[in-house]
Coordinates of C-alpha atoms in Angstrom, one line a residue:
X1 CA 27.3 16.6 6.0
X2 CA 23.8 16.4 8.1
X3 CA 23.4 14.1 10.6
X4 CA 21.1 11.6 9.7
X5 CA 17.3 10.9 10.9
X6 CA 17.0 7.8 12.7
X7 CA 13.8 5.6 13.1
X8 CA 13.5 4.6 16.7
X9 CA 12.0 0.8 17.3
X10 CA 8.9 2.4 18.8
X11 CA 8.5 4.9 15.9
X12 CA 8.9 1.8 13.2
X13 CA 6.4 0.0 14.9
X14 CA 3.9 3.3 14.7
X15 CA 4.8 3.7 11.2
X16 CA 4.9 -0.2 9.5
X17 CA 1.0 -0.6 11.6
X18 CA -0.3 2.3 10.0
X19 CA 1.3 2.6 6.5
X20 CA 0.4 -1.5 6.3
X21 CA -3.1 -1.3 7.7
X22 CA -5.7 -0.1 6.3
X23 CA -8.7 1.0 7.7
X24 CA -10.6 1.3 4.6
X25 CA -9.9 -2.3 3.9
X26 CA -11.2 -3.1 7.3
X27 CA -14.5 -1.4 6.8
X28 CA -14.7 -2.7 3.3
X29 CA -14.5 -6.1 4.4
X30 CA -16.9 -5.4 7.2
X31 CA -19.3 -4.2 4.4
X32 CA -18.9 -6.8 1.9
X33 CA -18.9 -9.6 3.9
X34 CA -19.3 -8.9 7.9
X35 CA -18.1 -11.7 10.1
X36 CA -17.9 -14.1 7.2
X37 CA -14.2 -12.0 5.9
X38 CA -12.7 -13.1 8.8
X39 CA -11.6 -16.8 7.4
X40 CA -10.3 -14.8 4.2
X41 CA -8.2 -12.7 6.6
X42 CA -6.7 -15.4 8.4
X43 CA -5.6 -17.4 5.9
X44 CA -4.2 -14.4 3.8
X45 CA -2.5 -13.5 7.0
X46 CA -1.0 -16.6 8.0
X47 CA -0.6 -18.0 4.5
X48 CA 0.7 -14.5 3.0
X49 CA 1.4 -12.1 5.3
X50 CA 3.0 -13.5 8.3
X51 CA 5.4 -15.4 6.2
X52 CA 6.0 -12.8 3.9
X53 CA 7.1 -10.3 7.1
X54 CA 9.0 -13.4 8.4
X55 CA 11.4 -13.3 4.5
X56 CA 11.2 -9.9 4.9
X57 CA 12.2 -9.9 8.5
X58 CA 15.3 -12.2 7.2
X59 CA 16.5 -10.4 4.1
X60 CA 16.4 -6.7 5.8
X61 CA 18.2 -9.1 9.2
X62 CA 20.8 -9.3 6.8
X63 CA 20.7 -5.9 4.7
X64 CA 19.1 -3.6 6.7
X65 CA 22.0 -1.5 6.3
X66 CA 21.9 -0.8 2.1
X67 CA 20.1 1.0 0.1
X68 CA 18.9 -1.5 -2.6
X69 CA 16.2 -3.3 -0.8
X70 CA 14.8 -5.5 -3.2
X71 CA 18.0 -5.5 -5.5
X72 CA 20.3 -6.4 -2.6
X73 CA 18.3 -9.1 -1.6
X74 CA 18.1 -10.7 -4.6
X75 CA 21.7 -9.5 -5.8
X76 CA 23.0 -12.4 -3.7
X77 CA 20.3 -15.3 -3.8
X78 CA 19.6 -14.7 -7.6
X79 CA 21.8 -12.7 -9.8
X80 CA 22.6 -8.9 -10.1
X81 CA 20.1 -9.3 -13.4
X82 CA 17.1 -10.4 -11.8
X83 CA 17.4 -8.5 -8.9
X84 CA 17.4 -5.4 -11.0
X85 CA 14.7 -6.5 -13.3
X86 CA 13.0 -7.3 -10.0
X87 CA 13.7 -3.9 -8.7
X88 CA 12.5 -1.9 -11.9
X89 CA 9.3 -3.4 -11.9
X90 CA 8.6 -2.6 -8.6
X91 CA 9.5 0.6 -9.5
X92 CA 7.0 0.8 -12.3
X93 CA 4.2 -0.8 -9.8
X94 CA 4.8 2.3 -8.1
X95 CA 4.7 4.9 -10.5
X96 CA 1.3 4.2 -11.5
X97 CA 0.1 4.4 -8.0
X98 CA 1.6 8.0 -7.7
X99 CA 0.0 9.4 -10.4
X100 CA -3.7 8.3 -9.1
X101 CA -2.8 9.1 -5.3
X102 CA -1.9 12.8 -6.3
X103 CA -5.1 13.0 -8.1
X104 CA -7.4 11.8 -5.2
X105 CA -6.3 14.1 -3.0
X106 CA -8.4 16.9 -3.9
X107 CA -11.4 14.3 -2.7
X108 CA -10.4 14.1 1.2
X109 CA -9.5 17.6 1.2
X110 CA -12.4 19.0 -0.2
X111 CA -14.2 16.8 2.5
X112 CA -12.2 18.2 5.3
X113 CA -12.8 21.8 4.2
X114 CA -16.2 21.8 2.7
X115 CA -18.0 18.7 4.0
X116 CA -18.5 17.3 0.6
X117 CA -16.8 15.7 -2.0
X118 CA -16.5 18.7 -4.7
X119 CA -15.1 16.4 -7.7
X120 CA -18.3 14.8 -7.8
X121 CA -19.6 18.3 -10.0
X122 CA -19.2 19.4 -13.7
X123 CA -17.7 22.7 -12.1
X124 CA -16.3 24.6 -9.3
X125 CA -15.9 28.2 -9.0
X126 CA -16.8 27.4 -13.3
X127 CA -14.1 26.3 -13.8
X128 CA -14.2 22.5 -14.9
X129 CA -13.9 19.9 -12.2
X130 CA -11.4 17.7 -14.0
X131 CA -8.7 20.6 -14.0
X132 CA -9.4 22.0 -10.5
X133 CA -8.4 18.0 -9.6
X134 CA -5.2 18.2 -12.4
X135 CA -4.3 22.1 -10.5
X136 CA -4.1 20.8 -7.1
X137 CA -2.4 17.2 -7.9
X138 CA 0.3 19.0 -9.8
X139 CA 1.0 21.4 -7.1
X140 CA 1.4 18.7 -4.4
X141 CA 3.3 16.6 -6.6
X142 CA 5.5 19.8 -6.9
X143 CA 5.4 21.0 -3.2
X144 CA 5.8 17.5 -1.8
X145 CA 8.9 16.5 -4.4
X146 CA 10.4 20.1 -2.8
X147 CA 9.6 18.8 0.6
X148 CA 11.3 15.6 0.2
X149 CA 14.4 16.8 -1.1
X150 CA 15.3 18.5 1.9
X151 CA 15.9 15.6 3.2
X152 CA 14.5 12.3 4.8
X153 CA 13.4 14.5 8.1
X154 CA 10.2 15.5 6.0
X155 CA 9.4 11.8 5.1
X156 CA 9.8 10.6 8.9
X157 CA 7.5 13.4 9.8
X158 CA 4.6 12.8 7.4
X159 CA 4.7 9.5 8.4
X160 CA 4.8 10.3 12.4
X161 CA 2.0 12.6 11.3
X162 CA -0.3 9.9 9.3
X163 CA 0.8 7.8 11.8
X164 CA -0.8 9.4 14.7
X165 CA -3.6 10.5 12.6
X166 CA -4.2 7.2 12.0
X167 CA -4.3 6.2 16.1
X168 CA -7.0 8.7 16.6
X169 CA -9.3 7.4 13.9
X170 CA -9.0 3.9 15.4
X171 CA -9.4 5.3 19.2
X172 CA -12.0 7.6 17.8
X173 CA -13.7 4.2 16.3
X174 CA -13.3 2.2 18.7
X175 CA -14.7 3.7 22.0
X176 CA -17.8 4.6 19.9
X177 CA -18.1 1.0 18.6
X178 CA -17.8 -0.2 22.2
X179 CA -20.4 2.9 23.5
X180 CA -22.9 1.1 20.9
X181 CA -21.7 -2.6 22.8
X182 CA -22.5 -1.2 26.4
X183 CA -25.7 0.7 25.8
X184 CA -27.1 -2.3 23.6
X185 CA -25.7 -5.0 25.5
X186 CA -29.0 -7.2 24.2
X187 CA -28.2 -6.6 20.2
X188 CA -24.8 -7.5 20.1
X189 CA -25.5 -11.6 19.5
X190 CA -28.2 -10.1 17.2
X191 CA -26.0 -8.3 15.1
X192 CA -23.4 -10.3 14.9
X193 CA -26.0 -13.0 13.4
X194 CA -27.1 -11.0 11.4
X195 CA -23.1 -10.1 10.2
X196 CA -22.9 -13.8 9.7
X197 CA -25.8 -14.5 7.8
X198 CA -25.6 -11.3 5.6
X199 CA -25.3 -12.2 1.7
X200 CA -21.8 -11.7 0.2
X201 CA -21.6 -8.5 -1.4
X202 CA -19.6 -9.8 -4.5
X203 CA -22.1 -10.0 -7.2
X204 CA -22.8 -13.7 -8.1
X205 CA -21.9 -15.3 -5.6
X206 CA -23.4 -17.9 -2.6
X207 CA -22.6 -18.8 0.6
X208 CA -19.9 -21.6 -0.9
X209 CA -16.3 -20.8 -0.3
X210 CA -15.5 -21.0 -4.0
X211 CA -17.8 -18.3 -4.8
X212 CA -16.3 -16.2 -2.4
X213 CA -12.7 -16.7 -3.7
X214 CA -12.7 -13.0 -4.7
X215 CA -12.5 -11.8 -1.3
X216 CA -9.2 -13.9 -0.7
X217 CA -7.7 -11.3 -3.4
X218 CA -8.7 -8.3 -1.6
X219 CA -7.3 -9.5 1.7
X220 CA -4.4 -10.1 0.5
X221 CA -4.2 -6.8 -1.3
X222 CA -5.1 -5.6 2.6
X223 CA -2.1 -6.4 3.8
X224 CA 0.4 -4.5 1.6
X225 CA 2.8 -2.1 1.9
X226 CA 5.9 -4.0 3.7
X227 CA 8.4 -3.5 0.7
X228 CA 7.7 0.3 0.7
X229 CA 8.2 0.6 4.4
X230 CA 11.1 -1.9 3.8
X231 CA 12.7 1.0 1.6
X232 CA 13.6 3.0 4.4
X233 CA 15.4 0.0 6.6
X234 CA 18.5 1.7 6.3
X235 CA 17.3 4.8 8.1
X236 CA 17.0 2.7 11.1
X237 CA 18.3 3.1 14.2
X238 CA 20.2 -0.5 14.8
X239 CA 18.8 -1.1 11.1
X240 CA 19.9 -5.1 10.9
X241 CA 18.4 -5.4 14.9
X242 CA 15.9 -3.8 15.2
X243 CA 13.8 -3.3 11.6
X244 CA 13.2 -6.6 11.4
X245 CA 12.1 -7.2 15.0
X246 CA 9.7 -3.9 14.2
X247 CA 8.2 -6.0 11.7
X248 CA 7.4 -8.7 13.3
X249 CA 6.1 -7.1 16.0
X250 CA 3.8 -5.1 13.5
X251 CA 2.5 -8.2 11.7
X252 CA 0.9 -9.6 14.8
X253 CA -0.6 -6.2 15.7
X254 CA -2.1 -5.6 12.1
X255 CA -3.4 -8.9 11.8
X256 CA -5.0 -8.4 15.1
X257 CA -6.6 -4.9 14.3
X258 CA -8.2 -6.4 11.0
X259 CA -10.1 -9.3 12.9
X260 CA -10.2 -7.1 15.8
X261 CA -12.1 -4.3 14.3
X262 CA -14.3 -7.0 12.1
X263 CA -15.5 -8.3 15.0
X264 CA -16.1 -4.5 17.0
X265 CA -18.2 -3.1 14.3
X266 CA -19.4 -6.5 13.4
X267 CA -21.2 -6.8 17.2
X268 CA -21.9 -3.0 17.1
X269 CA -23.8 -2.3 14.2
X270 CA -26.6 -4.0 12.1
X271 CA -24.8 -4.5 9.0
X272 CA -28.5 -5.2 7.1
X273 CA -29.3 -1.5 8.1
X274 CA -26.3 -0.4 7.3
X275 CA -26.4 -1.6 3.2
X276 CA -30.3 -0.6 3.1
X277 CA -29.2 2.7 3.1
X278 CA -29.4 4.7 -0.3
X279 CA -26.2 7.0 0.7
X280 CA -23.6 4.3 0.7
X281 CA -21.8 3.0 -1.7
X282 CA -18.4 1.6 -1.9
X283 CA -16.8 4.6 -3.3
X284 CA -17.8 6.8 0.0
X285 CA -17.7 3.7 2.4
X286 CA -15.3 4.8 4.8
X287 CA -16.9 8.3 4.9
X288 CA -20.4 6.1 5.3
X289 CA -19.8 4.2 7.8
X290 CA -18.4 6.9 10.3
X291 CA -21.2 8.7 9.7
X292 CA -23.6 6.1 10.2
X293 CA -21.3 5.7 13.5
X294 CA -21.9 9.0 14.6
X295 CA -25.9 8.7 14.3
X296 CA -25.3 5.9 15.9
X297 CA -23.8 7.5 19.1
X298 CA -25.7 10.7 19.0
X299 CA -29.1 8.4 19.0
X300 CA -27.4 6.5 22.1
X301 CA -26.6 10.2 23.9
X302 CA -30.1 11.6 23.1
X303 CA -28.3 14.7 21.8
X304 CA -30.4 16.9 19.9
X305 CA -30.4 17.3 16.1
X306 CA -27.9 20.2 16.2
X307 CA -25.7 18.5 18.4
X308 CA -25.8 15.3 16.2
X309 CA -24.9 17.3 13.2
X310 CA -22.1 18.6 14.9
X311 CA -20.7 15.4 16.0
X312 CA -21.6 13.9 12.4
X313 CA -19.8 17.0 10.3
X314 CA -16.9 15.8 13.1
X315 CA -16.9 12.4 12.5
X316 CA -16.6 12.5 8.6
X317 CA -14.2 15.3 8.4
X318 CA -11.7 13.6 10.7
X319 CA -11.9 10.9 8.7
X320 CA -11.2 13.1 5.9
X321 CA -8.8 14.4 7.7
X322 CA -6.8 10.8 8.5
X323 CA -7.4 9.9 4.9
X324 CA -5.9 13.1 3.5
X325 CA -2.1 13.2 5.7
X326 CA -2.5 9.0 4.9
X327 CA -2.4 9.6 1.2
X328 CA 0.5 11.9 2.4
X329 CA 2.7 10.1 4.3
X330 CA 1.9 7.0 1.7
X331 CA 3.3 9.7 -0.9
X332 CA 6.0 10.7 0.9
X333 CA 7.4 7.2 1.4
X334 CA 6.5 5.8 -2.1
X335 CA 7.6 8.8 -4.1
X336 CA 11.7 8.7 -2.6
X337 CA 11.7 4.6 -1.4
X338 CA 11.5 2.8 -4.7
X339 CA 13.5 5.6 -6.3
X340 CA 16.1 5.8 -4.1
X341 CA 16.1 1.7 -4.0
X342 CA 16.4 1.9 -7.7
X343 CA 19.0 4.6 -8.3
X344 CA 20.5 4.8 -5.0
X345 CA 21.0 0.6 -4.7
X346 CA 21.9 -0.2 -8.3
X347 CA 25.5 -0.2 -9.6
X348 CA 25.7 3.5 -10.7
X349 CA 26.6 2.4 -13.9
X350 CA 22.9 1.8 -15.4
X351 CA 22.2 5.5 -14.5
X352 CA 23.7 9.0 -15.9
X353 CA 25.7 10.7 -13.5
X354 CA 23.4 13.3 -12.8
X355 CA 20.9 10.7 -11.4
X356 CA 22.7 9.5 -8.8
X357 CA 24.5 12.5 -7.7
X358 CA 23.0 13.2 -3.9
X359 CA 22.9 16.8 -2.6
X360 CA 23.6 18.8 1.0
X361 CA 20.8 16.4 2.6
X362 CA 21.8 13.1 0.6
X363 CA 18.5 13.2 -1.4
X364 CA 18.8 12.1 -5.5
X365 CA 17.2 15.5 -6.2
X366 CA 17.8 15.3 -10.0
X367 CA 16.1 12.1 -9.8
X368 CA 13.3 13.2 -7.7
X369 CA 12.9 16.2 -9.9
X370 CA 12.6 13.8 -13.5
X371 CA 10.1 11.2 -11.7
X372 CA 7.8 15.0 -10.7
X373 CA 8.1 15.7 -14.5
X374 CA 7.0 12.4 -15.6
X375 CA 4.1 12.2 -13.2
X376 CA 2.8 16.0 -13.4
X377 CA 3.2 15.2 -17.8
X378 CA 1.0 12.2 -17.0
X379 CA -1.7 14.1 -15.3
X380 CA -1.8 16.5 -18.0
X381 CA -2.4 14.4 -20.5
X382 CA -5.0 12.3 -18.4
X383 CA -6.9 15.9 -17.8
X384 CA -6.7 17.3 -21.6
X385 CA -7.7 14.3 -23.9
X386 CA -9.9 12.5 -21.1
X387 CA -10.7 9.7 -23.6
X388 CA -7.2 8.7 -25.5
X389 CA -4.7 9.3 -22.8
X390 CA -7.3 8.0 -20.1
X391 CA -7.9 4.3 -22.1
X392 CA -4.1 4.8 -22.2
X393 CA -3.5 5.6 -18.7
X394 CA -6.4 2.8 -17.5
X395 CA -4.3 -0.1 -20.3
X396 CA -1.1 1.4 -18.3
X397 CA -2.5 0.8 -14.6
X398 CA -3.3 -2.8 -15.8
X399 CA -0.1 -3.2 -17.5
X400 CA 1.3 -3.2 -13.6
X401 CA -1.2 -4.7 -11.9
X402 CA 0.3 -8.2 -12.4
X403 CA 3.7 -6.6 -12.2
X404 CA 3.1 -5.2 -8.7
X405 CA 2.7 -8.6 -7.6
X406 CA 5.5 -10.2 -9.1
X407 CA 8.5 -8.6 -6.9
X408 CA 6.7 -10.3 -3.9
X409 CA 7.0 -13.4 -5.4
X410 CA 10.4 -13.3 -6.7
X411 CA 10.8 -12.0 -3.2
X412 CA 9.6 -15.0 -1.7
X413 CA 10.8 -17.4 -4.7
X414 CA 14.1 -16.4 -4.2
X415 CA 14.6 -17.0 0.1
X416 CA 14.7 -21.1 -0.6
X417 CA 18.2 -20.3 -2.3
X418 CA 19.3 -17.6 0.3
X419 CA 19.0 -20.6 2.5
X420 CA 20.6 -22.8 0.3
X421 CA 23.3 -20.5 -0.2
X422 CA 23.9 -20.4 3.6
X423 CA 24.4 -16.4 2.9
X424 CA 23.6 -16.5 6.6
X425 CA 24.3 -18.6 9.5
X426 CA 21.5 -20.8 10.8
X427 CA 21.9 -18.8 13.9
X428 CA 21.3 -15.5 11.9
X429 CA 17.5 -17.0 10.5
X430 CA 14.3 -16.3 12.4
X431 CA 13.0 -20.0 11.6
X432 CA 16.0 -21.9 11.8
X433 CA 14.3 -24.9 10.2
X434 CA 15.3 -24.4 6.6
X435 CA 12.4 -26.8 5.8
X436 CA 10.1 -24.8 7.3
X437 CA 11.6 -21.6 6.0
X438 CA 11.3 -22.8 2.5
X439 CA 7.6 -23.7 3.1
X440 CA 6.6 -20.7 4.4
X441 CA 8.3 -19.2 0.9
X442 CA 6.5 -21.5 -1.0
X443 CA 2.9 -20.3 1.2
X444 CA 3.8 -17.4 -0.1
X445 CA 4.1 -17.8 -3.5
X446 CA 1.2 -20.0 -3.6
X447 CA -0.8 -17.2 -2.4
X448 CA 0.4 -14.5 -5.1
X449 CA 0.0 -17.3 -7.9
X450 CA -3.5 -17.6 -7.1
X451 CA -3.7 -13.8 -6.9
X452 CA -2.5 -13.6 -10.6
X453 CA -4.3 -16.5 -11.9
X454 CA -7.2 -14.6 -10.8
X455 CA -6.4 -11.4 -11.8
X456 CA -5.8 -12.6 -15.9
X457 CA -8.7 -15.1 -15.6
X458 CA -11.4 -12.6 -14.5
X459 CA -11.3 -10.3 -17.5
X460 CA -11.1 -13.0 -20.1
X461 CA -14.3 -14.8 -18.2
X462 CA -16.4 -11.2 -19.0
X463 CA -14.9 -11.3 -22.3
X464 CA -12.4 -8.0 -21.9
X465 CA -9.9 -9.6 -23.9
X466 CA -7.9 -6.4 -24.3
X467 CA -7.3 -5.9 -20.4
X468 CA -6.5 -10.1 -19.9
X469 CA -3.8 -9.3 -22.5
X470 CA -2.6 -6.0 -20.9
X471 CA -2.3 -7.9 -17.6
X472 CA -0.7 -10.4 -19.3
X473 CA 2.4 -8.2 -21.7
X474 CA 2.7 -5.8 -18.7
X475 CA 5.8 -7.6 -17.3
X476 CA 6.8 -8.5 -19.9
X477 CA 7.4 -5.0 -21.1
X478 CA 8.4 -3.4 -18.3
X479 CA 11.0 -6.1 -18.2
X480 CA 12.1 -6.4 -21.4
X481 CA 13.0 -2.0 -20.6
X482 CA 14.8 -3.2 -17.4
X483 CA 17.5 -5.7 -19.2
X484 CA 17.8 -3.2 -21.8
X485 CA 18.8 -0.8 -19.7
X486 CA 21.2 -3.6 -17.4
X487 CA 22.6 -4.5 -20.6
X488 CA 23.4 -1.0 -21.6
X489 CA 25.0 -0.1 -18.3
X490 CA 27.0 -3.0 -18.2
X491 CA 28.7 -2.2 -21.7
X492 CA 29.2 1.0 -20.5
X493 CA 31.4 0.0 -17.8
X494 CA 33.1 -2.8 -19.5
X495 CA 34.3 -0.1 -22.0
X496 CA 35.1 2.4 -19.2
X497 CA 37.3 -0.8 -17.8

């Protein structure tokens, strides 16, 4: 048997910042609303986030050394039924995700390698666009599902990789942001002004705080990611220790880098300039405002034209570059954590044999090898009939928009009973005021019921009826398939018993 990759604390720090924080969320709030998304990000950060990596924190405390994740924390503080419902949809959030990840990643590539984004034509090489993008999604979903079956090693080194791909964009950003600051000393106050008094970029609405309530959706959507990093507790070094003091230590940092780097480009750059601009748009923001950046500093340098379009074709294909092994390591991670959550973490009973059966490297490979199937049939039928299977692929992404969020607050609905149950010593719990504990749950789930509310309410307010539905019978669906399948497993072993 293989001796098993460890995450050092260090290393889980590195990895739960990066995979968590998003610097295209940054620069998107930057864009949208400029010092003005810094509110939103507090209060999704200390209402959400923060308390949600503090239940976290707790639960992995206390299971850090399973598989299950999400089923074993509920297992105990709910019931084996609605941890595995709770599971499965996660799952399904995930699946979804997959598919469109795989077929974006032509688009940074094609950046990195040709300085544009290729997609954008009819044809390439006439052949059509749409199956150049299908071709190259279903060979990484093959290549990477090989990849990952060799065993966990590949996963901890796309995500060192991403990782530290990541730390260079934000150094790289950073010293040029504070370049900007030292040369312009004088515009700084100026800028940030004008970052404050710069109209919301939500269309419709003011200045007023309700108007602005869809921004408190995207920053929470901002900070993401902790259940998919939570995954992979068990391949922790000290996993009970020291995973849950990694993410703790992570929160604080990644709330910091958001208002951080608000602030940075917020005092560096006149955001008014920046949206007068005909070249950027929110689909090529992050692309946008690098570039922007490295006019910027080449105007600062007095380099000449060739050297600034040297330093700009640098700038944007880094970026590129960071997005590309990002979409990676995010695939890496997502495409064997749920899974192996789900088949690995569940009584073996719901699941064939073949399923759960773990080869030379202890990776479900048969199980990894299905999911490819199902995601590279998916694409295929997105690519061939663009109009039936994509109304059916877009009804299916909003089928698990709402049930992405519900794990989280099952998650964070459950912890009061944990503490009720006493499954832990008070000495064991991070907050050892219960009362406290249970109100940071219930910040929590105020946070994700808003989120919903919002989500359902938006489509039936512009009239889309079909998609406020859709959101709606998405859990419900993907539920009702979970306690079918519970309910089949379990007669299944009482008449093996």
């Amino acid at each position: 048997m293989p001796q098993k990759k460890h995450v050092s604390l260090p290393q889980l720090v590195l990895i739960i910042t990066t995979t968590v924080y998003s610097f295209s969320s940054m620069s998107t709030a930057f864009y949208m609303m400029g010092i003005k998304a810094l509110p939103w990000f507090l209060l999704a950060g200390c209402g959400y986030f923060i308390p949600y990596a503090l239940i976290v924190a707790q639960y992995t405390r206390k299971y850090g050394d399973r598989s299950g994740t999400v089923y074993d924390w509920l297992k105990e503080a709910l019931s084996p039924k609605a941890a595995f419902v709770t599971a499965f949809l996660w799952y399904c959030s995930y699946f979804t995700w997959m598919v469109s990840l795989f077929m974006k990643l032509v688009i940074p590539l094609s950046i990195l390698v040709f300085g544009k984004d290729i997609t954008v034509a009819a044809t390439w090489f006439g052949i059509p666009t749409q199956w150049l993008v299908a071709a190259f999604g279903i060979a990484a979903v093959c290549l990477l599902t090989f990849l990952i079956s060799r065993g966990f090693g590949t996963i901890l080194r796309f995500l060192k990789v991403s990782s530290l791909a990541m730390v260079g964009l934000l150094v790289l950003s950073a010293i040029s942001n504070l370049t900007l600051v030292f040369n312009h000393p004088g515009e700084v106050w100026q800028n940030i002004q004008q970052s404050f008094s710069a109209p919301s970029f939500f269309e419709g609405t003011g200045d007023n705080l309700l108007s602005q309530l869809p921004f408190f959706i995207f920053a929470i959507t901002a900070f993401g990611g902790l259940d998919t990093v939570a995954s992979l507790s068990d391949r922790t070094k000290d996993s009970r220790r020291q995973f849950p003091r990694g993410l703790i230590y992570s929160g604080v940092i990644i709330l910091s880098l958001y208002i951080g780097g608000i602030i940075l480009w917020s005092g560096a750059n006149d955001l008014g300039s920046l949206r007068q601009t005909d070249q950027m748009h929110l689909g090529n923001l992050m692309y946008g405002l690098m570039g922007s950046l490295a006019g910027a500093i080449s105007k600062t340098l007095g380099l000449s034209a060739g050297a600034s379009t040297i330093v700009y074709q640098i700038y944007i294909r880094y970026t590129a570059f960071v997005l590309f092994v990002s979409y990676l390591g995010l695939l890496s991670s997502i495409t064997f954590g749920p899974l192996k959550s789900l088949i690995q973490g569940t009584p073996k009973s719901l699941w064939p044999k073949r399923l759960t059966k773990l080869n030379k490297q202890e990776m479900p490979v048969k199980a990894l090898h299905l999911q490819a199937g199902i995601i590279i049939l998916v694409i295929l039928a997105v690519t061939v009939n663009t109009h039936v299977a994509g109304e059916l692929f877009n009804q299916l992404t909003y089928m698990t928009n709402v049930a992405r969020a519900m794990p989280y607050f099952v998650v964070a609905a459950s912890f009061p009973y944990f503490l009720k149950k006493h499954i832990v010593a008070d000495s064991e719990l991070f907050v050892s005021n219960r009362r406290l504990s249970t109100g940071l749950a219930l910040s929590v789930c105020a946070c994700i019921v808003f989120a919903i509310a919002f989500q359902i309410w938006e489509p039936f307010s512009l009239g889309h009826y079909t998609d406020a539905l859709t959101l709606i019978l998405g859990p419900m669906v993907f539920a009702a398939v979970a306690l079918y399948l519970y309910h089949r497993g379990e007669t299944q072993r009482m008449l093996l018993e």
